[in-house]
Amino acid sequence: MKTTEHLSYERLQVLENIARAASEGNYWKKVEISDHHVTREERERLAARFDNDRRSPLARMRASAASRLADGLCDKFNKTTSISGVENALEIGSGAVITSNHYNPADSTPIRMLTEIMGRKKDLHIMIQEANMFMGGAFGFLMRNCNTHPYIPTASYVTKKFMPSMQRLLAGGGLLLVYPEAEMWFNYKKPRQPKDGAYHIAASFGVPVLPTFTELITIDGERDNDGFLPVRRVLHILPPIYPDPEASVAENRAYMMNTDYRLKKSLYQRLYGKDAGAPFDAKSDIAGV
């Protein structure tokens, strides 16, 4: 990638991983080189002890502190962020599953901005991968405490803890942010084929899906330590997708997933003037390069 030699060695490796995964059509592939790989022992320990409902006073205290930290991060990350289509979000008065493209460790913060505009910031919860629970520093504290819900792939955890807590959350008017693309691809502009977990949750509990998609616009400025130019974000809120009360969970899951992906691909084509299925090109597909 001769045109990206100004990037740091680590970011170049990530870019090469994205290019390889995109060429393979493997849009859920892990591309970051420093992500923690969860062992079986860590998974079992995490599944056994995690308090999904924040029942303990200590968990609630940590959640409150994490929320204040997230507010500060939100202000820092979104100095130039704008939101389009807020009226689509205001249509929802119940619990809902919010979907978003996954392009940055702080990409939940524009959604946080949205829920504040909606007057529902306290309703925001985030489904995360189990590996995020092992992050260090401030991000690690947020991942473990800021109304996050790790998806831990053990049958006992999913059936006895995770899904029941999702049911309580959504029935109580919660807004669950899920990244159906699974893995973060840094500054990747295109929508990726979603996994069906977000839509299974929505279909199982009869709540709408609110699709969102963040447009990434490279702007002039000083390159950061990894060699990236600044990026301005526009959060686009698409029309809610409601389940059909007469349809089965499987039918609603497929319908909501396919509709979500179709809406995002159509928006991408309108925003960027190219098809989401076009071959990967680092200069046009990665913001800030």
XYZ file of C-alpha atoms in Angstrom:
289
model
C 0.000 0.000 0.000
C 2.396 2.673 -1.273
C -0.120 5.466 -0.757
C -0.365 4.785 2.978
C 3.312 4.777 3.994
C 2.728 7.777 6.286
C 0.690 5.548 8.634
C 2.199 3.872 11.692
C 3.387 0.284 11.372
C 0.497 -1.013 13.518
C -2.154 0.882 11.523
C -0.623 -0.363 8.259
C -0.967 -3.916 9.530
C -4.597 -3.263 10.424
C -5.223 -1.748 7.006
C -3.700 -4.803 5.337
C -5.932 -7.034 7.480
C -9.006 -5.034 6.408
C -7.984 -5.252 2.738
C -7.501 -9.024 3.015
C -10.776 -9.593 4.874
C -12.714 -7.406 2.419
C -11.267 -9.258 -0.565
C -12.297 -12.544 1.062
C -15.796 -11.229 1.813
C -15.152 -11.998 5.498
C -16.738 -8.864 6.943
C -16.853 -10.147 10.533
C -13.131 -10.903 10.723
C -11.011 -9.513 13.556
C -8.479 -7.062 12.087
C -6.967 -5.320 15.117
C -3.617 -6.837 16.097
C -3.697 -5.984 19.799
C -7.119 -7.370 20.788
C -7.240 -9.711 23.752
C -7.979 -13.356 22.966
C -10.248 -14.721 25.690
C -9.276 -18.090 27.117
C -11.809 -20.702 28.155
C -10.973 -20.121 31.814
C -11.434 -16.346 31.482
C -14.754 -16.859 29.688
C -16.126 -19.159 32.372
C -14.990 -16.827 35.153
C -16.508 -13.786 33.448
C -19.801 -15.551 32.733
C -20.108 -16.722 36.321
C -19.507 -13.368 37.995
C -20.800 -10.635 35.683
C -23.742 -8.659 37.089
C -25.711 -7.857 33.917
C -28.473 -6.076 35.821
C -26.119 -4.039 38.046
C -27.902 -5.276 41.155
C -25.108 -4.632 43.634
C -24.514 -1.149 45.110
C -20.875 -1.300 43.948
C -21.922 -2.076 40.351
C -24.372 0.835 40.378
C -21.727 3.175 41.803
C -19.235 2.154 39.111
C -21.904 2.599 36.429
C -22.552 6.147 37.637
C -18.828 6.989 37.578
C -18.475 5.412 34.127
C -21.392 7.491 32.839
C -19.659 10.704 33.903
C -16.440 9.555 32.227
C -18.396 8.710 29.050
C -19.903 12.211 29.023
C -16.408 13.703 28.962
C -15.300 11.348 26.196
C -18.455 12.164 24.247
C -17.668 15.898 24.338
C -14.057 15.308 23.248
C -14.833 12.850 20.437
C -17.772 14.740 18.957
C -16.647 18.357 18.676
C -17.505 18.341 14.959
C -20.153 15.584 14.927
C -23.624 16.331 13.595
C -26.822 14.260 13.552
C -29.323 13.861 10.729
C -32.775 12.275 10.974
C -33.436 12.779 14.691
C -37.175 12.693 13.947
C -36.853 8.966 13.195
C -35.514 8.331 16.700
C -38.160 10.505 18.355
C -40.808 8.254 16.830
C -39.818 5.482 19.258
C -41.423 5.566 22.695
C -40.628 2.015 23.783
C -37.555 -0.101 24.268
C -35.573 -0.617 21.077
C -32.428 -2.119 19.612
C -30.159 0.496 18.005
C -27.720 -0.709 15.341
C -24.568 1.094 14.234
C -21.532 0.596 12.037
C -18.397 -0.180 14.061
C -15.447 2.050 13.091
C -13.823 3.393 16.286
C -13.447 2.441 19.972
C -15.478 5.572 20.863
C -18.181 5.151 18.218
C -20.908 4.709 20.828
C -20.559 8.373 21.785
C -22.532 9.803 18.820
C -25.337 7.438 19.872
C -24.978 8.861 23.373
C -25.441 12.329 21.872
C -28.589 11.091 20.153
C -30.116 9.622 23.315
C -29.443 12.903 25.135
C -31.382 14.765 22.418
C -34.159 12.191 22.842
C -34.162 12.819 26.597
C -33.308 9.146 27.114
C -29.567 9.074 27.845
C -30.141 7.027 31.006
C -31.884 4.377 28.890
C -28.766 3.668 26.797
C -27.141 0.261 27.186
C -24.447 -1.282 25.003
C -23.876 -4.883 23.982
C -20.147 -5.594 23.691
C -17.832 -8.483 22.904
C -16.368 -10.382 25.825
C -12.805 -9.419 24.785
C -13.593 -5.753 25.493
C -13.987 -6.597 29.175
C -10.232 -7.185 29.346
C -9.179 -3.784 28.004
C -6.992 -1.618 30.222
C -7.150 2.032 31.214
C -10.144 4.354 30.933
C -11.633 2.468 27.973
C -11.464 -0.761 29.947
C -13.272 0.845 32.883
C -15.988 2.078 30.512
C -16.323 -1.316 28.849
C -16.826 -3.037 32.174
C -19.107 -0.492 33.794
C -20.917 1.953 31.474
C -24.198 0.030 31.224
C -22.469 -2.542 29.048
C -23.593 -6.125 28.497
C -20.944 -8.549 27.258
C -22.039 -11.326 24.949
C -20.308 -14.393 26.355
C -20.836 -17.405 24.051
C -21.728 -20.082 26.566
C -25.173 -21.687 26.462
C -25.757 -21.280 30.189
C -24.851 -17.566 30.225
C -26.917 -16.734 27.142
C -30.073 -18.549 28.234
C -29.964 -17.937 31.994
C -28.416 -14.470 32.251
C -28.001 -12.570 28.991
C -31.377 -13.022 27.278
C -33.430 -12.613 30.498
C -31.574 -9.370 31.267
C -32.207 -8.154 27.691
C -35.902 -8.890 28.130
C -36.064 -6.897 31.371
C -34.060 -4.037 29.865
C -36.214 -3.679 26.730
C -39.501 -4.171 28.575
C -38.458 -1.316 30.845
C -37.870 1.046 27.919
C -34.148 0.473 27.518
C -32.279 1.315 24.324
C -29.770 -1.404 23.494
C -26.929 -0.426 21.148
C -25.598 -3.399 19.184
C -22.891 -3.567 16.525
C -24.138 -6.231 14.072
C -20.848 -6.020 12.142
C -19.202 -7.620 15.215
C -15.575 -6.492 14.781
C -14.323 -2.910 14.666
C -12.738 -1.893 11.355
C -11.008 1.409 12.056
C -12.379 4.348 10.012
C -13.984 1.957 7.504
C -16.665 3.857 5.607
C -18.795 1.071 4.149
C -21.678 -0.798 5.802
C -20.807 -4.461 6.324
C -23.006 -7.540 6.206
C -24.601 -7.813 9.686
C -24.761 -10.804 11.980
C -28.285 -11.607 13.166
C -27.900 -11.293 16.956
C -29.258 -7.739 17.235
C -32.335 -8.667 15.221
C -32.872 -11.893 17.160
C -33.048 -9.870 20.381
C -35.488 -7.366 18.844
C -37.637 -10.110 17.314
C -37.655 -12.192 20.501
C -38.961 -9.328 22.626
C -41.124 -7.546 20.063
C -39.275 -4.218 19.923
C -38.245 -2.122 16.914
C -34.778 -1.792 15.446
C -33.487 1.762 15.002
C -30.810 1.687 12.286
C -28.050 4.293 12.436
C -25.051 4.804 10.170
C -22.146 7.172 10.717
C -20.720 8.960 7.713
C -16.968 9.625 7.992
C -15.621 12.757 6.285
C -11.875 13.446 6.103
C -11.064 17.082 6.848
C -7.911 19.196 6.666
C -5.742 19.276 9.750
C -2.699 17.824 11.447
C -2.164 14.079 11.193
C -2.340 12.177 14.493
C 0.372 9.934 15.936
C -0.760 7.063 13.701
C -0.688 9.225 10.577
C -4.430 9.803 10.154
C -6.011 13.112 9.163
C -8.921 14.410 11.279
C -12.369 12.961 10.582
C -15.741 14.627 10.951
C -18.709 12.363 11.723
C -22.346 12.657 10.675
C -24.686 10.264 12.470
C -27.610 9.379 10.195
C -30.774 8.029 11.827
C -32.827 5.840 9.495
C -36.532 4.950 9.858
C -37.345 2.419 12.608
C -38.011 -1.174 11.565
C -40.925 -2.714 13.448
C -41.506 -6.442 13.907
C -44.668 -7.992 12.518
C -46.713 -9.290 15.499
C -48.141 -12.016 13.264
C -44.730 -13.292 12.114
C -42.425 -15.760 13.853
C -39.204 -14.757 15.597
C -37.198 -16.243 12.717
C -39.232 -14.349 10.108
C -38.942 -11.035 11.962
C -35.226 -11.569 12.588
C -34.563 -12.065 8.853
C -36.865 -9.223 7.826
C -35.344 -6.673 10.198
C -31.754 -7.703 9.408
C -32.253 -7.563 5.639
C -34.122 -4.253 5.822
C -31.450 -2.698 8.047
C -28.646 -3.731 5.685
C -30.568 -2.566 2.617
C -31.228 0.864 4.163
C -27.578 1.319 5.093
C -26.289 0.277 1.672
C -28.703 2.667 -0.006
C -27.640 5.507 2.291
C -23.961 4.740 1.675
C -24.463 4.949 -2.088
C -26.259 8.277 -1.707
C -23.590 9.714 0.612
C -20.456 8.513 -1.139
C -21.667 8.081 -4.721
C -20.463 4.487 -5.026
C -21.803 0.998 -4.477
C -21.103 -0.665 -1.133
C -20.020 -3.789 -3.021
C -17.217 -2.046 -4.949
C -13.701 -3.534 -4.500
C -11.741 -2.310 -1.495
C -9.572 0.786 -1.959
C -7.769 2.153 1.074
C -7.808 5.788 -0.050
C -11.559 5.873 -0.618
C -12.759 3.301 1.934
C -10.728 4.344 5.009
C -11.356 7.858 6.343
C -8.341 9.963 7.263
C -5.828 8.117 5.105
